[in-house]
PDB file of C-alpha atoms and ligand atoms in Angstrom:
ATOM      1  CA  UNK R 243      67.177 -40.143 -47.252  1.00  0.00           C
ATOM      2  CA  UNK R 244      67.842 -38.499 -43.886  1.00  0.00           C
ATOM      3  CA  UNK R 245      65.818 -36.516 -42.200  1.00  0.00           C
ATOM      4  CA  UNK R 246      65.782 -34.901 -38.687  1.00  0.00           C
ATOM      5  CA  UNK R 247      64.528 -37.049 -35.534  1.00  0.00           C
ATOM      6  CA  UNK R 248      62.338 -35.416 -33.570  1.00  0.00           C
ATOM      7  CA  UNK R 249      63.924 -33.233 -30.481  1.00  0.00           C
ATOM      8  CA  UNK R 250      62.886 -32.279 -27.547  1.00  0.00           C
ATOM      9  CA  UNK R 251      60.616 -29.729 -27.282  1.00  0.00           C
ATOM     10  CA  UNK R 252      61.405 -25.896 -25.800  1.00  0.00           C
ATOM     11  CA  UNK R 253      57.906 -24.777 -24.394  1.00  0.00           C
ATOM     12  CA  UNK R 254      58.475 -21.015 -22.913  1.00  0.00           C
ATOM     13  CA  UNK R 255      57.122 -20.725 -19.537  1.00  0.00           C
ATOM     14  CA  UNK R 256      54.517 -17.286 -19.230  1.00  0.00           C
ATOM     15  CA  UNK R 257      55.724 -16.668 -22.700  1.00  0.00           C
ATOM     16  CA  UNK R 258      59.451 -15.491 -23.033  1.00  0.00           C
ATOM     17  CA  UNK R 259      59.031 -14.341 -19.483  1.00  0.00           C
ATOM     18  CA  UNK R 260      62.730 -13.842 -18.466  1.00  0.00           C
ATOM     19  CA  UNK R 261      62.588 -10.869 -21.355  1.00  0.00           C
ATOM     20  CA  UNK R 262      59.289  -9.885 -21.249  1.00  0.00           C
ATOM     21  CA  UNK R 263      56.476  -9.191 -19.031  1.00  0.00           C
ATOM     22  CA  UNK R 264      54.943 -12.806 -17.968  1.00  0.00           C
ATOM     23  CA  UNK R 265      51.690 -14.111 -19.621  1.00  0.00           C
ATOM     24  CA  UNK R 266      51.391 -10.951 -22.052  1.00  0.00           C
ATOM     25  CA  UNK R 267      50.439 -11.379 -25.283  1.00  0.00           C
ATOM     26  CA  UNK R 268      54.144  -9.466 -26.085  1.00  0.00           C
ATOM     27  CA  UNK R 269      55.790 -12.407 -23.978  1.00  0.00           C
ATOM     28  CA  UNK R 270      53.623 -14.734 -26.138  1.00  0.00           C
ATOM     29  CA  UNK R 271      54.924 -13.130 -29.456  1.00  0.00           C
ATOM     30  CA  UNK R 272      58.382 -13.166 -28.065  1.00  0.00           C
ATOM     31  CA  UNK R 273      58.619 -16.677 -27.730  1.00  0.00           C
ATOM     32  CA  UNK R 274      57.513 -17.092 -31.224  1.00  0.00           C
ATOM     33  CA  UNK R 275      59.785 -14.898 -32.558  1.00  0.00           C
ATOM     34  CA  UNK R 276      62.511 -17.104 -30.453  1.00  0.00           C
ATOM     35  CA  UNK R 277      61.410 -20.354 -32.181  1.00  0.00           C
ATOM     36  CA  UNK R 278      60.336 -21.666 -29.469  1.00  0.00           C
ATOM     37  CA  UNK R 279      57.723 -24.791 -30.213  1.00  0.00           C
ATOM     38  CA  UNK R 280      55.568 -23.985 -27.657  1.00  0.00           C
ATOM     39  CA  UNK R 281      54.016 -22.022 -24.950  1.00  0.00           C
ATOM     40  CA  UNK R 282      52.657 -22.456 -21.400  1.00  0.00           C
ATOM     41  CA  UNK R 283      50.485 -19.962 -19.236  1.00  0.00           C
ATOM     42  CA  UNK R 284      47.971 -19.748 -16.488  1.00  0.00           C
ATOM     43  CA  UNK R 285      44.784 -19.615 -16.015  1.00  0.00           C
ATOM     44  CA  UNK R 286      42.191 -17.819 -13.308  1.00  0.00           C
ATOM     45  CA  UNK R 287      38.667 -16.451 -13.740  1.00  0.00           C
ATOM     46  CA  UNK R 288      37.093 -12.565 -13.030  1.00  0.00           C
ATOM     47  CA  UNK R 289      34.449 -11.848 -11.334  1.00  0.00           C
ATOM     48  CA  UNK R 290      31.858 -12.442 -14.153  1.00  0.00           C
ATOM     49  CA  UNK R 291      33.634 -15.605 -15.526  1.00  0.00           C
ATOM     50  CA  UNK R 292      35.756 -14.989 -17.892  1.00  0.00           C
ATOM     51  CA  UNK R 293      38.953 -16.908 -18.608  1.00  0.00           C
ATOM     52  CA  UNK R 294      42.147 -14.761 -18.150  1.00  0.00           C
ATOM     53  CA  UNK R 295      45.425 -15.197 -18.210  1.00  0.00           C
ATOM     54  CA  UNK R 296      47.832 -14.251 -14.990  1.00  0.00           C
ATOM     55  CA  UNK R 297      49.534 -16.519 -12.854  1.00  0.00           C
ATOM     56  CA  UNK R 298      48.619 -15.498  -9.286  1.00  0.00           C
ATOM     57  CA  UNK R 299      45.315 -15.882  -8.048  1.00  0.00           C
ATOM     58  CA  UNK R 300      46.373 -11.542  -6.812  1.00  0.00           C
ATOM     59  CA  UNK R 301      46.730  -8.832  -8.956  1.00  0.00           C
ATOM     60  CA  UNK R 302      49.779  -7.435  -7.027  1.00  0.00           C
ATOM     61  CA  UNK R 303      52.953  -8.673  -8.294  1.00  0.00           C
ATOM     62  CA  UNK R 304      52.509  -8.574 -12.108  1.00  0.00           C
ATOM     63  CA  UNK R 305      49.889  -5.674 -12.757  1.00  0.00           C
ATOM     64  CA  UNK R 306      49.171  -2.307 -11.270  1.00  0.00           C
ATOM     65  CA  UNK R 307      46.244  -3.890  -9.835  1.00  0.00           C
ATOM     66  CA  UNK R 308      45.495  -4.387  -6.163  1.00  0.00           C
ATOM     67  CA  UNK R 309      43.529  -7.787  -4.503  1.00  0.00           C
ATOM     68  CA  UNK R 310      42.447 -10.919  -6.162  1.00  0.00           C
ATOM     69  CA  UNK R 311      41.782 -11.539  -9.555  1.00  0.00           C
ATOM     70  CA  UNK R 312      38.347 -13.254  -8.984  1.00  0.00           C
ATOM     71  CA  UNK R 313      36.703  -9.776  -7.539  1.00  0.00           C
ATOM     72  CA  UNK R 314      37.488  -8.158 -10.523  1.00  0.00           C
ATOM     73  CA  UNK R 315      35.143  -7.858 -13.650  1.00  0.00           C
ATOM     74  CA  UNK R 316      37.227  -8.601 -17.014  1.00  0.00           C
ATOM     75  CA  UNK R 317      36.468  -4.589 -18.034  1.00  0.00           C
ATOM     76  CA  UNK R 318      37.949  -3.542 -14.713  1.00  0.00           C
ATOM     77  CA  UNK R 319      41.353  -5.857 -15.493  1.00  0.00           C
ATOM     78  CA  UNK R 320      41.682  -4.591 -18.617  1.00  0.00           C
ATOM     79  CA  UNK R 321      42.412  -1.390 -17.261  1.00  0.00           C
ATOM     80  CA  UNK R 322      45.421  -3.094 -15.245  1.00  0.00           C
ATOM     81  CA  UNK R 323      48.851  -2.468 -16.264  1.00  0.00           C
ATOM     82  CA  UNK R 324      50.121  -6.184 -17.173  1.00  0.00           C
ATOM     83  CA  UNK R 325      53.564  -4.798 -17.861  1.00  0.00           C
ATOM     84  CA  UNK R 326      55.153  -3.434 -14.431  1.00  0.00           C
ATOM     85  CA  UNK R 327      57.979  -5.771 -14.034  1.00  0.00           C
ATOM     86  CA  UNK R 328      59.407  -4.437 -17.384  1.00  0.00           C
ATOM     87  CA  UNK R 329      58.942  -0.535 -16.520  1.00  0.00           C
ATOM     88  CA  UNK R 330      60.828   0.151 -19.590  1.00  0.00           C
ATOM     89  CA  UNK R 331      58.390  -2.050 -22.323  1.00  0.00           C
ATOM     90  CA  UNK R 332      56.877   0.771 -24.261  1.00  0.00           C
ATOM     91  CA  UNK R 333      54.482  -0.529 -25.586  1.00  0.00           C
ATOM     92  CA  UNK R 334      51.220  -1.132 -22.728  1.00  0.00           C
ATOM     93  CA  UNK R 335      50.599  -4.659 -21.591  1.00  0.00           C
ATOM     94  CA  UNK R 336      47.361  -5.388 -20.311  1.00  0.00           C
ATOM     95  CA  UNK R 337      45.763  -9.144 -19.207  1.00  0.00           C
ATOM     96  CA  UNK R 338      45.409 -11.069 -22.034  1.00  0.00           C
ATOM     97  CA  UNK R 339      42.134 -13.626 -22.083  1.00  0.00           C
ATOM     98  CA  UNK R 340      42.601 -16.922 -22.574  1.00  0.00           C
ATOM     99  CA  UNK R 341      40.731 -16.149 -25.801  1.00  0.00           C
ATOM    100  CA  UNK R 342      42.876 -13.673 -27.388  1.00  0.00           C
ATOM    101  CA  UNK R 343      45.924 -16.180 -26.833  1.00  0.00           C
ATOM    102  CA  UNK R 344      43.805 -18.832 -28.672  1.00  0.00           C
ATOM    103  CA  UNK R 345      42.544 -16.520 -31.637  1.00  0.00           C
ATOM    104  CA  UNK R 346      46.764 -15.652 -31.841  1.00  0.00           C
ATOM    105  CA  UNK R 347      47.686 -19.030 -31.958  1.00  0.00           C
ATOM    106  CA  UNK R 348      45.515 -19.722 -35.230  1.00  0.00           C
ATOM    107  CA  UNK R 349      47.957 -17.753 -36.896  1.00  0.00           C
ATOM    108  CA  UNK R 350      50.960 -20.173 -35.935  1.00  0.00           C
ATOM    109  CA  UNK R 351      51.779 -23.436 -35.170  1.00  0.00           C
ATOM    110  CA  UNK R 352      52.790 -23.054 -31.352  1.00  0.00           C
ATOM    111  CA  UNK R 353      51.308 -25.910 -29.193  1.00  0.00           C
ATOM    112  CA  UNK R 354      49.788 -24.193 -25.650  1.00  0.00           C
ATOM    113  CA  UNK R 355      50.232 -25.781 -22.425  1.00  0.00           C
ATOM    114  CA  UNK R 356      47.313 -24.292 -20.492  1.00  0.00           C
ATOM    115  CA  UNK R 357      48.200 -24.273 -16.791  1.00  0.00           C
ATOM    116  CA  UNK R 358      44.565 -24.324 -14.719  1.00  0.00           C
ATOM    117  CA  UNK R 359      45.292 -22.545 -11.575  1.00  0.00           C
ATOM    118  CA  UNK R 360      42.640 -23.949  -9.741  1.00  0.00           C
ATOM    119  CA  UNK R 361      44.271 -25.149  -6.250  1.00  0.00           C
ATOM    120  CA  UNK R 362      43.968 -22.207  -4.526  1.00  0.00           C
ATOM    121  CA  UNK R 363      39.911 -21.159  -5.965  1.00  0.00           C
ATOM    122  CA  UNK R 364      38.252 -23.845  -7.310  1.00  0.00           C
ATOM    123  CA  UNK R 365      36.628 -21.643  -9.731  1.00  0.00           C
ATOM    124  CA  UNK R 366      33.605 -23.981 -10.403  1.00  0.00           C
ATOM    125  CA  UNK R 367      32.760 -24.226 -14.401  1.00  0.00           C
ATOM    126  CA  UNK R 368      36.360 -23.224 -15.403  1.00  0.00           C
ATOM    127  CA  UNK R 369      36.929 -26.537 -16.831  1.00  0.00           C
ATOM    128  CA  UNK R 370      33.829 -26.688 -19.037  1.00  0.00           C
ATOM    129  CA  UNK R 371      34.595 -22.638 -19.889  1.00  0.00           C
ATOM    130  CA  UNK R 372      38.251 -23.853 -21.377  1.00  0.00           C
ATOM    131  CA  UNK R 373      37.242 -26.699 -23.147  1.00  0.00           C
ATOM    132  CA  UNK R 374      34.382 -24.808 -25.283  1.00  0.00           C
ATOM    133  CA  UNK R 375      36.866 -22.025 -26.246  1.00  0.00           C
ATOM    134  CA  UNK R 376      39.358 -24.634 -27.017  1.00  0.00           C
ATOM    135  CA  UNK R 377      36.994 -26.244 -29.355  1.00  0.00           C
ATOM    136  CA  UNK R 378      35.062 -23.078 -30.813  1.00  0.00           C
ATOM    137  CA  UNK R 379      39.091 -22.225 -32.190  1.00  0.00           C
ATOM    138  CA  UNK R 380      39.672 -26.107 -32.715  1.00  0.00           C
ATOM    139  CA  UNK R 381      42.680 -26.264 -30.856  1.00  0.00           C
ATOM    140  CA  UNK R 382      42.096 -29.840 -29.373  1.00  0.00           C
ATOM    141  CA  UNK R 383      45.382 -31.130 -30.802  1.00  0.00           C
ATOM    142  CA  UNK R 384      47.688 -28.455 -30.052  1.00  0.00           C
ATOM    143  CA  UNK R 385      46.645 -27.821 -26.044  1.00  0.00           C
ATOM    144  CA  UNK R 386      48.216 -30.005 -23.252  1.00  0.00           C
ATOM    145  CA  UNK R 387      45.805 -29.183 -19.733  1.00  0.00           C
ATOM    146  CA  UNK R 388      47.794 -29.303 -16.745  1.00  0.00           C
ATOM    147  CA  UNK R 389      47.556 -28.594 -13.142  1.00  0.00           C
ATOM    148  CA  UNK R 390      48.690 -29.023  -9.714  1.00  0.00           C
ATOM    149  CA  UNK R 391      45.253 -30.337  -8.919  1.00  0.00           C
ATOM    150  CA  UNK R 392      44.814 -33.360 -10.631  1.00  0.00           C
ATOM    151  CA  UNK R 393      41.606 -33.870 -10.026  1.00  0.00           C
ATOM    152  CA  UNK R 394      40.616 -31.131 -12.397  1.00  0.00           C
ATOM    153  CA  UNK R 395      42.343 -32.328 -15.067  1.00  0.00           C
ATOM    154  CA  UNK R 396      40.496 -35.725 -14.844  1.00  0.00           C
ATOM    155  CA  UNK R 397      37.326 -33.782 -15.091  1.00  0.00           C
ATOM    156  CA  UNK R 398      38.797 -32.242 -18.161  1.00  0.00           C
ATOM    157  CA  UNK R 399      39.779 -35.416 -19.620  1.00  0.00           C
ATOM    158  CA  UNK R 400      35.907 -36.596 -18.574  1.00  0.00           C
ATOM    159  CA  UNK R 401      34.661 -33.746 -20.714  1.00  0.00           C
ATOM    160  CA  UNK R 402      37.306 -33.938 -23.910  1.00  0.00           C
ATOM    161  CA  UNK R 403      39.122 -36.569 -23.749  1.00  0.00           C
ATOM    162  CA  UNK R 404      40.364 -35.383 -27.391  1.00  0.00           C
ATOM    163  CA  UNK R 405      42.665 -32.859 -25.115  1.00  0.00           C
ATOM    164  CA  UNK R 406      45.635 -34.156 -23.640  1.00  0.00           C
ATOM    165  CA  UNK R 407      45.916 -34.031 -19.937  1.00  0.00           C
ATOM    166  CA  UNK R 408      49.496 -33.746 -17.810  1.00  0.00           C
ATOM    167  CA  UNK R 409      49.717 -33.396 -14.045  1.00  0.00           C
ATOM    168  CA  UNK R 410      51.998 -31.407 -12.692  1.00  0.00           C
ATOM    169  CA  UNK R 411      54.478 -32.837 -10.056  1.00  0.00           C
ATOM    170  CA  UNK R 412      56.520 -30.576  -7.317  1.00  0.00           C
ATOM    171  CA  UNK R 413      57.940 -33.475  -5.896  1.00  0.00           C
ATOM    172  CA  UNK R 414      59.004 -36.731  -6.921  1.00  0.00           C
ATOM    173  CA  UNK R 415      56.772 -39.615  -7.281  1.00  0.00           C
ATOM    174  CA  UNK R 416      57.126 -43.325  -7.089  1.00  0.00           C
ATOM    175  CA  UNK R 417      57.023 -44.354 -11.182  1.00  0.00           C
ATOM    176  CA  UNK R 418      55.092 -41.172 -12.494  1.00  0.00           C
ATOM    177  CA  UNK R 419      54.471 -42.647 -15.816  1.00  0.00           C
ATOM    178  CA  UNK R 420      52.406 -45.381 -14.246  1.00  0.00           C
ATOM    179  CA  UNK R 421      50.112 -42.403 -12.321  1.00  0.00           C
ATOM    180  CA  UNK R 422      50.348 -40.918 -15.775  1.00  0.00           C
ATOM    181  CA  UNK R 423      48.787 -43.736 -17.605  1.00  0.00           C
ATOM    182  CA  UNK R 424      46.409 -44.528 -14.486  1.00  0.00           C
ATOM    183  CA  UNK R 425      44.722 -41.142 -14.946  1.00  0.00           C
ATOM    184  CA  UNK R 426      44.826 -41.293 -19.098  1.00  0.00           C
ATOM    185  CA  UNK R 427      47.576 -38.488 -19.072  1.00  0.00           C
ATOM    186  CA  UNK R 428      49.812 -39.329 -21.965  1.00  0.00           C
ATOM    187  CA  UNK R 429      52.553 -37.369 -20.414  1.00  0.00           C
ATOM    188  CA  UNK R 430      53.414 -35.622 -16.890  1.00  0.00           C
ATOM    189  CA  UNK R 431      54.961 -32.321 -16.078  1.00  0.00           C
ATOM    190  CA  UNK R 432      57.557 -32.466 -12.854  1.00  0.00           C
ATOM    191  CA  UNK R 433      59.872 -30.041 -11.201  1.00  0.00           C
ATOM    192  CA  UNK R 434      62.713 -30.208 -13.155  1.00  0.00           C
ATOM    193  CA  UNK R 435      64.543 -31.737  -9.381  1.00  0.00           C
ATOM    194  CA  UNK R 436      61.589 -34.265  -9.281  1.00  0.00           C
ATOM    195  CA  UNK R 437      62.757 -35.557 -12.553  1.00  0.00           C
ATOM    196  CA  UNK R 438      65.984 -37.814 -12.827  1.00  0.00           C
ATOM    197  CA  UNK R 439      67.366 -39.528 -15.129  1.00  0.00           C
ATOM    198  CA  UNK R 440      65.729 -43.291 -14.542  1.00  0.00           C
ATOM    199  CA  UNK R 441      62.575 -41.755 -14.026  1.00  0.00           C
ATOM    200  CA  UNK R 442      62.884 -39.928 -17.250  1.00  0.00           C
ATOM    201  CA  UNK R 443      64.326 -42.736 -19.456  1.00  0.00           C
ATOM    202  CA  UNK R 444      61.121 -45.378 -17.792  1.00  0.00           C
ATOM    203  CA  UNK R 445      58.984 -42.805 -18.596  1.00  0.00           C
ATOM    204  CA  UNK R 446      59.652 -42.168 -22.465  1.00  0.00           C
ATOM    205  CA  UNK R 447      60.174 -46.299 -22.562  1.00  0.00           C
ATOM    206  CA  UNK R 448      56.605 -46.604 -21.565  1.00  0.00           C
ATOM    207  CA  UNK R 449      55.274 -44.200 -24.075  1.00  0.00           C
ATOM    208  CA  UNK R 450      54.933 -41.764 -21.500  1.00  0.00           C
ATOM    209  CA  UNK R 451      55.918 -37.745 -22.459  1.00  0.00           C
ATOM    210  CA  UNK R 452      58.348 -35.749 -19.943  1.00  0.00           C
ATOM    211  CA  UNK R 453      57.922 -32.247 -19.556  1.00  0.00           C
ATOM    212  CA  UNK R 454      60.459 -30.585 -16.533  1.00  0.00           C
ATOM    213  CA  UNK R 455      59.352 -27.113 -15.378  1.00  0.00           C
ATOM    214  CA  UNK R 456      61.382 -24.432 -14.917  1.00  0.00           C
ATOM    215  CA  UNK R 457      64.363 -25.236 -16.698  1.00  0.00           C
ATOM    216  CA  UNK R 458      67.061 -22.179 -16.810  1.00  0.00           C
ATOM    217  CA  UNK R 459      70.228 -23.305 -16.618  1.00  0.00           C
ATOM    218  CA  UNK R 460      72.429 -24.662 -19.518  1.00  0.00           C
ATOM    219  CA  UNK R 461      73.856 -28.112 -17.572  1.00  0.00           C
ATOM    220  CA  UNK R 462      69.886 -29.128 -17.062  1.00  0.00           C
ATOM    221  CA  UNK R 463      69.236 -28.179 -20.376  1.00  0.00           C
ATOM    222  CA  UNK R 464      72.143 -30.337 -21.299  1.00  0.00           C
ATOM    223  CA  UNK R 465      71.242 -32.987 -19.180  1.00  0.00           C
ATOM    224  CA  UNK R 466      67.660 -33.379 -21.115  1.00  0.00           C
ATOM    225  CA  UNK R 467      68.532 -32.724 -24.752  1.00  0.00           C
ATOM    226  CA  UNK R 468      71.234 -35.567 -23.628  1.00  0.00           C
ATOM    227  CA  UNK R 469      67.936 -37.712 -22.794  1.00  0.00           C
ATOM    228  CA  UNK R 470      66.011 -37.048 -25.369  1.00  0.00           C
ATOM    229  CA  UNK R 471      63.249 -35.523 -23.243  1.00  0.00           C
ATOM    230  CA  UNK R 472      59.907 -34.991 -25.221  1.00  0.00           C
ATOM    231  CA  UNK R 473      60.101 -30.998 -24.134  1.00  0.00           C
ATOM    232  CA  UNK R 474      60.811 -28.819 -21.140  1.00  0.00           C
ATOM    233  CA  UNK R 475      59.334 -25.768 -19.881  1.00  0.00           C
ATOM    234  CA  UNK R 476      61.714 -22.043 -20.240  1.00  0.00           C
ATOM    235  CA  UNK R 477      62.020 -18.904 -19.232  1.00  0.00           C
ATOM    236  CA  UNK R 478      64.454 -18.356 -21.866  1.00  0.00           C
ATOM    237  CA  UNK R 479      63.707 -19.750 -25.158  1.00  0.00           C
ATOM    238  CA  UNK R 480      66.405 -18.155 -26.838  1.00  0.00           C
ATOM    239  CA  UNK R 481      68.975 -19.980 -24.792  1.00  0.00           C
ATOM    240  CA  UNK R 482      67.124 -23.228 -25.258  1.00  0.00           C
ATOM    241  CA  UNK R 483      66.434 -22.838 -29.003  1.00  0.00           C
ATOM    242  CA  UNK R 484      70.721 -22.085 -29.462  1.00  0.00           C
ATOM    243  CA  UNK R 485      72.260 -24.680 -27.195  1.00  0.00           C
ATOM    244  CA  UNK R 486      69.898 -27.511 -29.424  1.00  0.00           C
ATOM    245  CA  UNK R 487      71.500 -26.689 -31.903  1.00  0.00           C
ATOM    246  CA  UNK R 488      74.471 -28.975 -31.507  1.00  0.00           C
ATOM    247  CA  UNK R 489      71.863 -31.806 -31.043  1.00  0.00           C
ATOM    248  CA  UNK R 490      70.364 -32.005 -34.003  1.00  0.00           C
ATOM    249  CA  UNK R 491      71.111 -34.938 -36.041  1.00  0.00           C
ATOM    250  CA  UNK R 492      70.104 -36.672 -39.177  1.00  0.00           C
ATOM    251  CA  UNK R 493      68.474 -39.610 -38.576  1.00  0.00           C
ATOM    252  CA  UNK R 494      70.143 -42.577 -40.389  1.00  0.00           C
TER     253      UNK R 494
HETATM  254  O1  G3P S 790      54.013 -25.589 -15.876  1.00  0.00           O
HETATM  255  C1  G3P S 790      54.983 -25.632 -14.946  1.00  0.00           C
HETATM  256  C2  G3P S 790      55.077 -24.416 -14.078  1.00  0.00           C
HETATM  257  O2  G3P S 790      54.526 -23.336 -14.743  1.00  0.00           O
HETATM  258  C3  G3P S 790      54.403 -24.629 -12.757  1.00  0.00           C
HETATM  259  O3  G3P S 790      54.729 -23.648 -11.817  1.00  0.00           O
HETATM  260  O4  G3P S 790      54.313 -21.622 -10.526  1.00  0.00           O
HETATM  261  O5  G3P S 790      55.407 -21.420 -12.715  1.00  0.00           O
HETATM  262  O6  G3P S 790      52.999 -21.980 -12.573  1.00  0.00           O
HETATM  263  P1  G3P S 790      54.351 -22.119 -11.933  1.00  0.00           P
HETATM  264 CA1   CA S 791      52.479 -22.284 -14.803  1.00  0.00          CA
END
């Protein structure tokens, strides 16, 4: 009896952001009506704590919104527009919370990459904040923590180490599967330039998940279905989810 290996993963990056406004619950949606296996978003905290989901620590570029996100109460950014680089979305996009994304995804089976955005702020008690709303929706096996700074996602690890943990890479390291292991991360997520293909093909030998970021065009999309990469992170789903296609095989 055949059946079908496992392939490599299309997570869309902000939701189907290259359609739809970024890190909207409609983006979200989107990429599940692509058939796309996964989702990744970003993380800051308002004023009075709560977890929301936008990518820039400023309001500016995505939202109607003025200043930085951590001055704001949540009741003041929900009277943001969330949708103003698609002027002509009807419907009103405003910024989801991290909790509204996790209620949503007990209704599918979409695995979440939660991106903490905690470089720039350190937003003290974010960590434990995500973790309990994680659990309270028992989400543990389908969320992959990442960040740029690794040390928060060690602390994460600390605090539920039932959570998998990835550090993100902008550049390319010196065998990033060993740092992977080193830190308990059971995967890594580079720059899809910091990612060749020795590094990739050492990486998935040791046991070690690779998951490029922000993978648009076809030929690198190629290139990693061609590697069997465990997933890679999308603007455009739909693109991803088609050109697989020709890669799926039986297994013998
Ligand atoms: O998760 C990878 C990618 O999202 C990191 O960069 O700036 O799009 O959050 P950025
Ligand atoms: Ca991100």
């Amino acid at each position: 009896m055949g059946g079908l290996i496992v392939m490599t993963e299309v997570i869309a990056h902000r939701g189907y952001s290259a359609k739809f406004p970024e890190n909207t619950m409609k983006a979200f949606k989107e990429a599940e009506n692509a058939n796309a296996d996964g989702i990744e978003l970003d993380i800051q905290l308002s004023k009075d704590g709560e977890v929301v989901v936008i990518h820039d620590e400023k309001l500016n570029r995505t939202t109607s919104g003025k200043g930085y996100v951590k001055d704001f109460t949540l009741q003041e950014l929900k009277k943001l527009d969330a949708g103003i680089l698609f002027p002509d979305l009807k419907e009103k996009q405003t910024i989801p919370t991290l909790e509204e994304v996790l209620a949503w995804l007990t209704t599918n089976t979409l695995t979440c990459n939660i991106e903490l955005k905690n470089g720039v702020f350190r937003y003290q008690g974010m960590e434990e904040k995500v973790i309990q709303l994680i659990r309270d929706y028992s989400l543990s096996t389908r969320v992959v923590f990442s960040s740029f700074n690794h040390y928060s996602i060690v602390h994460c690890y600390r605090l539920a180490p039932e959570i998998e943990i990835a550090p993100l890479l902008s550049e390319g390291l010196y065998m990033p599967w060993v740092y992977s292991a080193s830190i308990q991360a059971k995967g890594f997520h580079p720059h899809y330039l910091a990612a060749p293909n020795e590094v990739i093909a050492a990486s998935l030998e040791a046991g070690i998940a690779v998951r490029p970021y922000t993978v648009n065009k076809e030929a690198e999309m190629e290139r990693l279905f061609q590697l069997e990469c465990s997933a890679f992170i999308t603007d455009q789903p739909t693109k991803a989810v088609e050109l697989r296609k020709k890669y799926k095989k039986d297994k013998a």
